[in-house]
Coordinates of C-alpha atoms and ligand atoms in Angstrom, one line a residue:
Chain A
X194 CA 0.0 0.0 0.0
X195 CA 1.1 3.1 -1.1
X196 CA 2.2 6.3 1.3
X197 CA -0.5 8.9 1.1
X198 CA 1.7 11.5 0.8
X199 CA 3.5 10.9 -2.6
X200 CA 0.0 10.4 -4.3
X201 CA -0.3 14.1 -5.2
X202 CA 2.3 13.6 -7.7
X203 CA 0.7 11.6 -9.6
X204 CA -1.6 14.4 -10.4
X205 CA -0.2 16.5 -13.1
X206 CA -2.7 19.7 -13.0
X207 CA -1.5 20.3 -9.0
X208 CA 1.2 21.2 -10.2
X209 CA 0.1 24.4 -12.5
X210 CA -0.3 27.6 -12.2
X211 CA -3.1 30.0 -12.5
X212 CA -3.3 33.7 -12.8
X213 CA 0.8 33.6 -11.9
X214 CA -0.3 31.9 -8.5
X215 CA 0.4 27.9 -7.9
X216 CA -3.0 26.4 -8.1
X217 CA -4.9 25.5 -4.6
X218 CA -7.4 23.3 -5.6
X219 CA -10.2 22.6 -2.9
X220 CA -13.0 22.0 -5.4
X221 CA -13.0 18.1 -5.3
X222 CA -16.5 18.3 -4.3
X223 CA -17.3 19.6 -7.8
X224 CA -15.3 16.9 -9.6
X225 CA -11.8 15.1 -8.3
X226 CA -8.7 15.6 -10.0
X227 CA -7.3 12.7 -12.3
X228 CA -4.5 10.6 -11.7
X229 CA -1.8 9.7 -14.5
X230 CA -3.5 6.3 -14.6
X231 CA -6.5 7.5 -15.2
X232 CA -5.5 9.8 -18.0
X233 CA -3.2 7.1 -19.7
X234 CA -5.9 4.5 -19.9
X235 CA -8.5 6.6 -21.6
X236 CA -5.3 8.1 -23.8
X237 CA -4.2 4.6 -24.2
X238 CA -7.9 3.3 -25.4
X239 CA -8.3 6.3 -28.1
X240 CA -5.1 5.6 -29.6
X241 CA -4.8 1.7 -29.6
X242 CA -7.8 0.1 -28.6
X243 CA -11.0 1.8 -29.8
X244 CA -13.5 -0.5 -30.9
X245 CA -17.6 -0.3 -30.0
X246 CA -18.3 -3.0 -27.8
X247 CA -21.2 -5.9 -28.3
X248 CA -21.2 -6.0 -31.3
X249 CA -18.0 -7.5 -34.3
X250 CA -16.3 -10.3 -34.0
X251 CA -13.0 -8.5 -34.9
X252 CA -10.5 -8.7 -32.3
X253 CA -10.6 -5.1 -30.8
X254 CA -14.3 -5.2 -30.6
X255 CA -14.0 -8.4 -28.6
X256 CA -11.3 -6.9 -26.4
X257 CA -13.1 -3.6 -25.8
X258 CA -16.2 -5.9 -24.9
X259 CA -13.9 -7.9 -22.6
X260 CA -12.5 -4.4 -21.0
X261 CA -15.9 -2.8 -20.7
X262 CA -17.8 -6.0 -18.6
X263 CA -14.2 -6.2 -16.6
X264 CA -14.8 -2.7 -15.6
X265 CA -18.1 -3.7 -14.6
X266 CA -16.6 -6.7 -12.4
X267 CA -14.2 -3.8 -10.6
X268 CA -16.8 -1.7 -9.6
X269 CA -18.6 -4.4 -8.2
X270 CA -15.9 -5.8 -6.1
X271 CA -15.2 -2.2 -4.9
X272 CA -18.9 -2.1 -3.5
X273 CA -19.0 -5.5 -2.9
X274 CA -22.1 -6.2 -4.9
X275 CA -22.0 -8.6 -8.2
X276 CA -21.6 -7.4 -11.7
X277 CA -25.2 -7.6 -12.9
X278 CA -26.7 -5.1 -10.8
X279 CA -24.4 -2.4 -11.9
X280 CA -25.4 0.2 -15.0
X281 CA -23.9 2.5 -16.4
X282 CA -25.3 5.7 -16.3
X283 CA -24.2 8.9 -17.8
X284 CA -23.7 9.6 -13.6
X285 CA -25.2 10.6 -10.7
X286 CA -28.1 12.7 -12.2
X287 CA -29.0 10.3 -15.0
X288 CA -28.9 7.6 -12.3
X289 CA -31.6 9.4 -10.1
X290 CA -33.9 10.2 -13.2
X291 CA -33.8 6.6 -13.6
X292 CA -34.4 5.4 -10.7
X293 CA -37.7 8.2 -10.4
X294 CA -38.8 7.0 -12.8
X295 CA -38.7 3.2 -12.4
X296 CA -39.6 3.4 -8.9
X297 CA -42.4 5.7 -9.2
X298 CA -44.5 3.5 -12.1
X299 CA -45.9 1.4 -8.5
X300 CA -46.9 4.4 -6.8
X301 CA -50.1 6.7 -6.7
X302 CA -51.8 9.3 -4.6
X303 CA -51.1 7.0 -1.1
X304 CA -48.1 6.8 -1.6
X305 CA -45.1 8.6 0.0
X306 CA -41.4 9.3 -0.8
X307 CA -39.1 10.9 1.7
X308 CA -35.8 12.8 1.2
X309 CA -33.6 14.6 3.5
X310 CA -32.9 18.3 3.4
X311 CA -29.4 18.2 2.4
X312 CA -30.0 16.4 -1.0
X313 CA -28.6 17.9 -4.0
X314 CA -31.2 19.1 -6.5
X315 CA -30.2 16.3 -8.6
X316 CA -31.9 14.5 -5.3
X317 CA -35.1 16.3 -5.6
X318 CA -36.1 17.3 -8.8
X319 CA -36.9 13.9 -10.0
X320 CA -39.0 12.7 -7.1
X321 CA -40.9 16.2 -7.2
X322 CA -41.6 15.2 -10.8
X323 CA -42.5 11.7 -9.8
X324 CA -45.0 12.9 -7.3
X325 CA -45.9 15.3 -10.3
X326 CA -47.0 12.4 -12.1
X327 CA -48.1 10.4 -9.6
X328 CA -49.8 12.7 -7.0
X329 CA -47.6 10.8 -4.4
X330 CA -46.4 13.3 -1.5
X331 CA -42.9 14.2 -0.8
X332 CA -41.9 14.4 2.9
X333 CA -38.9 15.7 3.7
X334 CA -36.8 14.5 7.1
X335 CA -35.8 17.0 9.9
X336 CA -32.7 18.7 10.5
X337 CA -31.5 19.9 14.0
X338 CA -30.7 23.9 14.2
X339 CA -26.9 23.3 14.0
X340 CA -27.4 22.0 10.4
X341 CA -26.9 18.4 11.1
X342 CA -29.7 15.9 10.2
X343 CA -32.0 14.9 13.2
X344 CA -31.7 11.1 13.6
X345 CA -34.1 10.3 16.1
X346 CA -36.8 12.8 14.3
X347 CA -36.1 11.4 11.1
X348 CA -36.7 7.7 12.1
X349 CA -40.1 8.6 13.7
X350 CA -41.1 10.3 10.4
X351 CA -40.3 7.4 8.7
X352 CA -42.2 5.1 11.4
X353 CA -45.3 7.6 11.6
X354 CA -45.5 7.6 7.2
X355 CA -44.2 4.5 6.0
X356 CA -43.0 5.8 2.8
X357 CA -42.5 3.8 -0.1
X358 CA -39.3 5.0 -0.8
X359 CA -36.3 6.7 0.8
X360 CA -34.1 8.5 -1.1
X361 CA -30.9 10.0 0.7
X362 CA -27.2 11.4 0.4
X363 CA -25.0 9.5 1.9
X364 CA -22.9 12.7 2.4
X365 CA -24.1 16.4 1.5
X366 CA -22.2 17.9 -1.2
X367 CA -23.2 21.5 0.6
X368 CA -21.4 20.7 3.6
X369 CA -19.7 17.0 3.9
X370 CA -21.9 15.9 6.8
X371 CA -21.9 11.9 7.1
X372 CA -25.2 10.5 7.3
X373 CA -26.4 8.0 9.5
X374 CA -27.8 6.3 6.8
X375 CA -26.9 2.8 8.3
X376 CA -29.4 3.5 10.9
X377 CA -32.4 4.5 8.3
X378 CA -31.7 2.0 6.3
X379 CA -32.6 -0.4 9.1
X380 CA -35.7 1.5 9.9
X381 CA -36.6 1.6 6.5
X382 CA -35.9 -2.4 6.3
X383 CA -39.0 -2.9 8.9
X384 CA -41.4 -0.8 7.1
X385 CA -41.0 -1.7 3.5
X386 CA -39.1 1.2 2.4
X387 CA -37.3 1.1 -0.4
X388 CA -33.8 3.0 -0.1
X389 CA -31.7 5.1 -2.8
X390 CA -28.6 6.1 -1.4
X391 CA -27.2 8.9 -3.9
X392 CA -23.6 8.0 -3.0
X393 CA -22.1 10.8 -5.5
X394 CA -19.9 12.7 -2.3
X395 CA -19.1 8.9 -0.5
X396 CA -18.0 7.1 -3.3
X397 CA -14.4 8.0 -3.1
X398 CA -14.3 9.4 0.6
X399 CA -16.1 6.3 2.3
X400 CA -16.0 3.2 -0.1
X401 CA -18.7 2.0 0.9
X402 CA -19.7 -1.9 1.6
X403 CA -23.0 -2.2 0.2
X404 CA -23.8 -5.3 1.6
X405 CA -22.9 -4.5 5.0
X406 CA -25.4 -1.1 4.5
X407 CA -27.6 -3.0 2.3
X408 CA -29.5 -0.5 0.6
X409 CA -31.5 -1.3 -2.4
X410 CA -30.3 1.2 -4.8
X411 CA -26.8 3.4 -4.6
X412 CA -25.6 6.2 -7.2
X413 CA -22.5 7.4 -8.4
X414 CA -20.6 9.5 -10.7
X415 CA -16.7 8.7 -11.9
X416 CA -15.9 12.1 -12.1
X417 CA -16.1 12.6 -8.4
X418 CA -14.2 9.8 -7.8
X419 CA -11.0 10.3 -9.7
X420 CA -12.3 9.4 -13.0
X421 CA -13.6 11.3 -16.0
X422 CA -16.7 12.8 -16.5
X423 CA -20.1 11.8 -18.1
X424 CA -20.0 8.5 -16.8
X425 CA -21.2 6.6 -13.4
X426 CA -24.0 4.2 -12.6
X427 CA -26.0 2.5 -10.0
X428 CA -26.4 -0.2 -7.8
X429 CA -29.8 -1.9 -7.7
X430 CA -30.3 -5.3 -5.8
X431 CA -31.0 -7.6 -8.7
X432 CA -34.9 -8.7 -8.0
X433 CA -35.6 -5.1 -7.6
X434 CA -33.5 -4.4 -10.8
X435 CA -34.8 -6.3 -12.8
X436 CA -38.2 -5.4 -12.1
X437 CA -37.8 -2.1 -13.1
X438 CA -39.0 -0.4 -16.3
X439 CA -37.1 0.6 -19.4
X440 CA -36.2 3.9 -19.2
X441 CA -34.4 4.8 -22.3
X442 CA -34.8 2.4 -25.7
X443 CA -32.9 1.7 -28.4
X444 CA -30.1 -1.2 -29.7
X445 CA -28.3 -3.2 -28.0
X446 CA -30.8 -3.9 -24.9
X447 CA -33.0 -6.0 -27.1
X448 CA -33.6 -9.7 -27.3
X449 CA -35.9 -9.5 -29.9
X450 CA -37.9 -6.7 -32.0
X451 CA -40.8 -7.0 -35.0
X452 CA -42.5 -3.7 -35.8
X453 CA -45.2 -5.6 -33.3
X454 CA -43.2 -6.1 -30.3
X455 CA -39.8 -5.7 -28.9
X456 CA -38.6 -8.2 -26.1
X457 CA -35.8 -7.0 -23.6
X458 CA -32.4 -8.3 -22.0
X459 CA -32.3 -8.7 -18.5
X460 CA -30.7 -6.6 -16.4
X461 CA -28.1 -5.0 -16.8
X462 CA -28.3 -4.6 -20.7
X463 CA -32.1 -3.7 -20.8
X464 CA -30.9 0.0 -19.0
X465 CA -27.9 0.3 -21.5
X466 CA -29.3 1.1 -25.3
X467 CA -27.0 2.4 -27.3
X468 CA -23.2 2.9 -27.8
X469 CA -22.0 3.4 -24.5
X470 CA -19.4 6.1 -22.9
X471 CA -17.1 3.0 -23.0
X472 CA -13.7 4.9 -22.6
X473 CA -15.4 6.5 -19.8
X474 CA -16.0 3.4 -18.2
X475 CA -12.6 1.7 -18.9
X476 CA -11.3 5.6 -17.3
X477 CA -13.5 4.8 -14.2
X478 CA -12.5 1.2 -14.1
X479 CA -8.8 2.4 -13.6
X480 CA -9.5 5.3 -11.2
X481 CA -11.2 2.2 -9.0
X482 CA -7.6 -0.2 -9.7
X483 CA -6.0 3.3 -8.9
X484 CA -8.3 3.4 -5.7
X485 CA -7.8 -0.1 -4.2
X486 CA -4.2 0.6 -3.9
X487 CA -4.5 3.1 -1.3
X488 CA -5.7 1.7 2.0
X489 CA -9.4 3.0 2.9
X490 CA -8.5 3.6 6.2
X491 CA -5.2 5.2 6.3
X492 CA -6.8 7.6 3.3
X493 CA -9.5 8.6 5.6
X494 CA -7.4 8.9 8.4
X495 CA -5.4 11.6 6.4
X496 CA -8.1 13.2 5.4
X497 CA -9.8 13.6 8.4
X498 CA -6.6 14.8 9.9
X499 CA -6.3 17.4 6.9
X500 CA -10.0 18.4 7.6
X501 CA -9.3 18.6 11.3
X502 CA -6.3 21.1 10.1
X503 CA -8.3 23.1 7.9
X504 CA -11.3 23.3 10.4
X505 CA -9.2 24.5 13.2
X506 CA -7.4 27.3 11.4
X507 CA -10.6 28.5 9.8
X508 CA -12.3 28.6 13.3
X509 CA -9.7 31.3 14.5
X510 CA -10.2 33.4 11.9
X511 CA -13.0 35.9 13.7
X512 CA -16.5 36.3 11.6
X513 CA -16.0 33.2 10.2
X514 CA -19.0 30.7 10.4
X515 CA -19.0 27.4 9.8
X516 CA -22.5 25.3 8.7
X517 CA -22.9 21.6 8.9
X518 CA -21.6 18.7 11.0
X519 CA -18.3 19.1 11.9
X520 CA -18.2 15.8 13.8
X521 CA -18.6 13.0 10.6
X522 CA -17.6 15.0 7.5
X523 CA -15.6 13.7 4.8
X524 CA -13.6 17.4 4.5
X525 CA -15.9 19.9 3.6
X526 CA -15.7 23.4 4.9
X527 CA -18.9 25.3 4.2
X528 CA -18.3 28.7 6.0
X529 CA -19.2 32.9 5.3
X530 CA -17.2 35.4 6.8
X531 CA -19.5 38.0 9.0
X532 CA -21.6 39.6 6.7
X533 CA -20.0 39.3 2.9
X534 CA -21.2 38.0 0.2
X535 CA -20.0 34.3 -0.8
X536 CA -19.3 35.4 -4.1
X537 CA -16.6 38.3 -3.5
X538 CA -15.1 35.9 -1.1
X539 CA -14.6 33.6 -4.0
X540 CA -13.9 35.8 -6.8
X541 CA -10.9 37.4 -4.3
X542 CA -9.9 34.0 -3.2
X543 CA -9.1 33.0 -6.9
X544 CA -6.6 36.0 -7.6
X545 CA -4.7 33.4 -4.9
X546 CA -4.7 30.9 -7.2
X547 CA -7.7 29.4 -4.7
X548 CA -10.6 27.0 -6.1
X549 CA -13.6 26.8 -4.1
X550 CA -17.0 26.8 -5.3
X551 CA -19.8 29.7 -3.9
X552 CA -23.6 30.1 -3.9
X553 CA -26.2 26.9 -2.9
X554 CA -24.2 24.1 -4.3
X555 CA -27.0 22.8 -5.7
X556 CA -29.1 22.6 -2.7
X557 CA -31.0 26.0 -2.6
X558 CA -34.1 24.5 0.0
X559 CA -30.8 23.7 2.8
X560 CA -29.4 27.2 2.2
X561 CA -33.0 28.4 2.9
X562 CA -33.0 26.2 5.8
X563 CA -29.7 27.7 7.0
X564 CA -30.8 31.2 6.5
X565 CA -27.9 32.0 4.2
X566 CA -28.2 32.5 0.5
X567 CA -25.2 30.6 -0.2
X568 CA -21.9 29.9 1.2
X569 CA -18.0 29.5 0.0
X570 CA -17.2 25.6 0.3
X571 CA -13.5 24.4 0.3
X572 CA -13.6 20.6 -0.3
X573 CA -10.7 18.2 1.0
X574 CA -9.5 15.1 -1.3
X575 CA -6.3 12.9 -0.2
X576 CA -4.1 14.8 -2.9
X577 CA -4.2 18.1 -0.7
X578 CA -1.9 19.0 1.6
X579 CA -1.0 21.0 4.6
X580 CA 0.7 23.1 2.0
X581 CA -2.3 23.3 0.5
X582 CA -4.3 24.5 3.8
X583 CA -2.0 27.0 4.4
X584 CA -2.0 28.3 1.1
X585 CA -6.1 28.7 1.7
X586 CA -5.8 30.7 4.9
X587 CA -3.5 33.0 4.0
X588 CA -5.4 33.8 0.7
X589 CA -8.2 34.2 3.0
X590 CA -6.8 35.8 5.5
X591 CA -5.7 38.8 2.4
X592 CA -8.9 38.5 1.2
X593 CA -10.6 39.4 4.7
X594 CA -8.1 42.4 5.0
X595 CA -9.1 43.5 1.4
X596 CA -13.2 43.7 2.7
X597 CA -12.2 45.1 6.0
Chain B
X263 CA -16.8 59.8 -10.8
X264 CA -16.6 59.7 -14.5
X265 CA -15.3 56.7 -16.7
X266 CA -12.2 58.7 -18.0
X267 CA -11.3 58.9 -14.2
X268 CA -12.3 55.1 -13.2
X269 CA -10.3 53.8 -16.8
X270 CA -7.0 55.6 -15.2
X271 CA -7.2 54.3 -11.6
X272 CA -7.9 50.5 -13.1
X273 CA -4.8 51.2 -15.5
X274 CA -2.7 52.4 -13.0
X275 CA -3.6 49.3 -10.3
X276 CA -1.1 47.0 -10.8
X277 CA -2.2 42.7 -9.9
X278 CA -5.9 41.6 -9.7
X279 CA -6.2 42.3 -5.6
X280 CA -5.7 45.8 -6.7
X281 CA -8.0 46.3 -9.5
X282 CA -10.5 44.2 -7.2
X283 CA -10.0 47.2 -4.5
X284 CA -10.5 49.9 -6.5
X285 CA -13.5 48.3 -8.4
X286 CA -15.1 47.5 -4.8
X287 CA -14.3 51.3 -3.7
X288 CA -16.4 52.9 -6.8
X289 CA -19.2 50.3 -5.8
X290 CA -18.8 52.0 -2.4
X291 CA -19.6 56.0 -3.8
X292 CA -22.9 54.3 -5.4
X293 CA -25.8 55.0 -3.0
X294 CA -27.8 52.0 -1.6
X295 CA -30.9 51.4 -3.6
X296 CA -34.0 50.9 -0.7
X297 CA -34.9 48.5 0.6
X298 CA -38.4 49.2 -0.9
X299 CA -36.6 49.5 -4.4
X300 CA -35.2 45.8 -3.9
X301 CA -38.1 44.0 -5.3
X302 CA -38.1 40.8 -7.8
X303 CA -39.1 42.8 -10.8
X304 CA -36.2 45.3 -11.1
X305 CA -33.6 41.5 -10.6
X306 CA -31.3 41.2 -14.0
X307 CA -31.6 37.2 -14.8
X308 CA -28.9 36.0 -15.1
X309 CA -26.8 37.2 -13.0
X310 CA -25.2 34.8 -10.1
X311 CA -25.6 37.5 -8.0
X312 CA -28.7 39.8 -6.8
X313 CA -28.7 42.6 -9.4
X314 CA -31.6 45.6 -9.0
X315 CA -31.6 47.6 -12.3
X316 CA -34.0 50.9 -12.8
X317 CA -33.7 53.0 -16.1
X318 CA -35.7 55.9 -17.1
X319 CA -35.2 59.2 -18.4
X320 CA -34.5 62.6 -17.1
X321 CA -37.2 64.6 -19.3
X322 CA -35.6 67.9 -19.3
X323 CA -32.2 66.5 -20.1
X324 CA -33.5 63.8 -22.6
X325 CA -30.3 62.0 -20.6
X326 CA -30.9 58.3 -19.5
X327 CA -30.6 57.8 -16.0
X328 CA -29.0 54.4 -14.7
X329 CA -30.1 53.3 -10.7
X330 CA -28.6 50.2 -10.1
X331 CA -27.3 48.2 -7.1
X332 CA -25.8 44.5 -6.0
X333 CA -25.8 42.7 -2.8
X334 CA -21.8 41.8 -4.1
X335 CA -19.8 44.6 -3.6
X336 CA -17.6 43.6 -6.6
X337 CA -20.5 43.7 -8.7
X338 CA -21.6 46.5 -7.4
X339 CA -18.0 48.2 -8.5
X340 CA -18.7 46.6 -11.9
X341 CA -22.4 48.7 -12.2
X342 CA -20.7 52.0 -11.0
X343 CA -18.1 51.5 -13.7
X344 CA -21.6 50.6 -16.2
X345 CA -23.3 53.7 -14.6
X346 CA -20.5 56.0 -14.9
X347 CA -20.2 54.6 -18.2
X348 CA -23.8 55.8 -19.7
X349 CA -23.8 58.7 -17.9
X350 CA -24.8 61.7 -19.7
X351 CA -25.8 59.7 -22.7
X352 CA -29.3 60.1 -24.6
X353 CA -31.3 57.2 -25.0
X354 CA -29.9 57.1 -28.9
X355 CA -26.3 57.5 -27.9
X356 CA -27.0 54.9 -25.1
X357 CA -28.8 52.4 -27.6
X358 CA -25.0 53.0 -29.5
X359 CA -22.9 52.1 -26.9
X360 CA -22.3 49.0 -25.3
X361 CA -20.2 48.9 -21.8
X362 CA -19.8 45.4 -22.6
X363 CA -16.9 46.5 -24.9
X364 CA -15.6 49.1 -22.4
X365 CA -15.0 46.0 -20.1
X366 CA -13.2 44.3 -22.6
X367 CA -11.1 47.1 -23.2
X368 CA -10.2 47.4 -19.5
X369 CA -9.7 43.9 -19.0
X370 CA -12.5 42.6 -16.9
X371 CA -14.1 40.1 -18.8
X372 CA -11.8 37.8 -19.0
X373 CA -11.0 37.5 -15.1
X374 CA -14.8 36.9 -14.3
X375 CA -16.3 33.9 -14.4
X376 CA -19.0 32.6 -17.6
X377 CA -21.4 33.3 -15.4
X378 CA -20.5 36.7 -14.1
X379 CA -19.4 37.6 -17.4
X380 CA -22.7 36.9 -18.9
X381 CA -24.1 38.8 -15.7
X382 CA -22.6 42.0 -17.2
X383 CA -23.9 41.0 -20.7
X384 CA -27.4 40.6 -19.4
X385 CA -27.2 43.8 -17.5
X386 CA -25.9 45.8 -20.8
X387 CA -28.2 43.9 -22.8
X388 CA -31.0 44.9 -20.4
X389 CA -29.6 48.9 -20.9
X390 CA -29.9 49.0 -24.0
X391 CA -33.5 47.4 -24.5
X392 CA -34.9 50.0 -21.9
X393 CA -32.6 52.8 -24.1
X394 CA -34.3 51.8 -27.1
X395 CA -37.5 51.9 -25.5
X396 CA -36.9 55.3 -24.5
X397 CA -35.7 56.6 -27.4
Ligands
PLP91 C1 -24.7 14.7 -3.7 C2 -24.7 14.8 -5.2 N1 -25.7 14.2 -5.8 C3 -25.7 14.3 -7.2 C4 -24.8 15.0 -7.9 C5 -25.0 15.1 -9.4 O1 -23.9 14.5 -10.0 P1 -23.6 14.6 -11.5 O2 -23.6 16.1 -11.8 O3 -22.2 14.0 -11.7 O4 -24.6 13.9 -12.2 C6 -23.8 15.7 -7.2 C7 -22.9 16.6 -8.0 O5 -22.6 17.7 -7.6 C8 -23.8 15.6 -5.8 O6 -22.8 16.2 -5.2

């Protein structure tokens, strides 16, 4: 297993510059940063191996076939589910409007589907449409005043409405909180509530075991996870898989089709018309190889340590507040300073050579919760440093003297 | 402040912090629009951040008059720089120009983001309707 600290360098853009200032990137919230691996495999693909997959008998079609179901076996093992219930998606977002969908077909005016506040709006748009269509109610689970979800509350909604489906974050993109989804998914288990967890923040951070959490669906994207974008999928438990409606139609899912009637695969292929994003795959496939050489627990150590680092300094600073669960975070800072706005905070930050992201991330109904219109978020992955850190508070540290 | 004055101090402010001051102190010498004036229907779309625009005309003038304000105080610099530069113009000569070329020439678009950028397109592009209107 490899030393945590080296990794960096196997990240060329850390090393660039940007507006004459070494680049500070804490934006891996947004989208991770790519190892060498990662970039040589999907180089590699283009210039050697490209071929469409399922289809010739030619030798590079059967190889890119071979390479595209193998990187279906990785990301299986890595949530320790089995090949067939993972699809590829175009990622996250594609893998909640499909899962809306399919999920909602059973449900009608009784019906009930419960999310948290935290969700990204990629976590709420397609259930609001699915009650929409449906006239199924959305409830949405409490969250205690310090901007951390309220377990206890939560369970008893679930227990008082027996929804039919639960769809959560495993970690908020807004603010990094951990949640205890282990524990809802074991309420949810005694009621008959379906669970999504969209796992687009934990993917990378927490690794999880799926069979030890046992959900019945979890989401990703590759791009947050080291590997490149317009690609991820989801996990569904294969009875409930299988069961679930087309979504999107075309070639490739088919067993059979007459101008009458069209017969499908089963799962996976019946979610998967179409030429897929196969160097995407093969890219995310090596981000996950790349992955399972670092040791899960001596990356989240570091991280957490880095997070502890960054929280601590940023606490001193006066005015500064801090939202979210500072307890079980993956290493997100979500933080204004006294009364500016988010967005000069940022804008002056990145003549630093700082990336963070302003406004709602995403999740405009938590910002309304928090009673803040938005805030600046500096996101943590194991390729920061203290150097890093440093680099942050200083830049904010000017920044705060150029407002004042 | 007029725009020959706020082109010399940008091109005399050396490094981005700098220019950033300077922009945030000429969105400091623009009065606070009211609270009352704040509502939804004077917003620019498109903007990431809050943007109140008012345009109408000073009759006896025939001169457009530009109320704007931000709840960023860099964008706010970036509308006094906008005011200052339509100041004094009629609704034709307003309908002529567009500031969106003055912040090319001073170097501002291309250090703010898409979005911002576009912000100052939308709040030009909103100018210039109203202007024609006017005219
Ligand atoms: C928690 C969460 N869910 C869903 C998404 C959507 O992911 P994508 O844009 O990759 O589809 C994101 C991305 O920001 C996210 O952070």
């Amino acid at each position: 297993m490899t030393d945590i600290h080296s990794l960096r360098d196997d990240f060329p853009i850390l090393d660039k510059s940007l507006n004459g200032q070494p680049l500070c990137y804490l934006d891996s919230a947004a989208t991770a940063q790519k190892p060498n691996k990662v970039i040589d495999v999907i180089k590699t693909f283009y210039q050697a191996e490209n071929s469409n997959v399922h289809r010739g008998l030619h030798t590079l079609s059967k190889n890119a076939t071979n390479r595209y179901e193998a990187a279906r076996e990785t990301i299986a093992k890595f949530l320790n589910v089995s090949a067939k219930e993972i699809v590829w998606t175009s990622g996250a977002t594609e893998s909640l409007n499909f899962l809306a969908h399919g999920l909602s077909q059973a449900l009608n005016e009784n019906s009930k589907i419960a999310i948290s506040p935290f969700e990204h709006h990629a976590n709420i748009v397609p259930w609001q449409e699915a009650c929409k269509r449906t006239g199924a109610q959305l409830l949405v689970l409490p969250m205690l005043e310090n901007g951390v979800l309220d377990e206890a509350g939560a369970i008893s909604l679930l227990q008082t409405h027996k929804p039919d489906i639960l769809s959560i974050g495993h970690v908020s993109n807004a603010l990094g909180n951990i949640h205890p989804i282990e524990s809802l998914i074991k309420a949810c288990k005694t009621l008959g509530t379906k669970t999504v967890i969209d796992g687009a923040q934990s993917f990378m951070h927490l690794r999880p075991d799926l069979v030890a959490l046992d959900c019945d669906f979890y989401v990703f994207s590759a791009h947050k996870a080291l590997g490149p974008t317009g690609v991820g999928g989801l996990y569904g438990r294969y009875n409930l898989l299988n069961t679930l409606p087309v979504y999107k139609t075309g070639g490739e899912m088919i067993q059979e089709v007459t101008f009458a009637h069209s017969t499908y695969r089963d799962a996976p292929g019946k979610f998967e018309p179409g030429t897929p994003n196969i160097s995407g795959v093969i890219g995310l496939a090596a981000a996950v190889d790349y992955l399972n050489n670092i040791s899960p627990s001596a990356l989240q150590r570091y991280e957490r340590a880095l997070y502890q680092s960054l929280l601590q300094q940023l606490n001193q600073i006066k005015g500064v507040t801090v939202y979210g669960d500072t307890q079980n975070n993956v290493g997100i800072v979500s933080f204004n300073y006294k009364n500016e706005h988010h967005y000069d905070l940022a804008t002056l930050l990145n003549t630093y050579g700082v990336a963070v992201r302003s406004g709602h991330h995403c999740a405009q109904p938590l910002m309304n919760m928090l009673n803040v219109n938005g805030t600046v978020r500096a996101s943590l992955a194991f390729y920061n440093n203290e150097a890093d850190v440093e680099h942050f508070i200083n830049a904010l540290k000017a920044t705060i003297e150029l407002l004042d | 402040m007029n725009i020959e004055n706020i082109t010399k101090k940008l091109s005399e402010s050396h490094g981005w912090q700098a220019k950033y001051r300077e922009i945030m102190l000429f969105g400091k010498q623009l009065p606070e629009l009211p609270e009352a004036l704040k509502v939804g229907s004077a917003l620019v779309s498109g903007c990431d951040s809050k943007v109140w625009l008012y345009v109408d005309l000073d009759e006896s003038a025939q001169q457009l008059v530009l109320i704007a304000d931000s709840d960023t105080r860099i964008v706010k610099g970036l509308l006094a720089i906008i005011i200052a530069a339509y100041a004094g113009k009629t609704p034709e000569q307003a309908s002529q120009f567009s500031a969106y070329t003055l912040f090319e020439s001073l170097g501002l678009i291309s250090h703010l983001s898409p979005s911002r950028g576009n912000g100052i397109r939308a709040i030009v592009d909103q100018i210039q309707m109203q202007a024609n209107r006017l005219a």
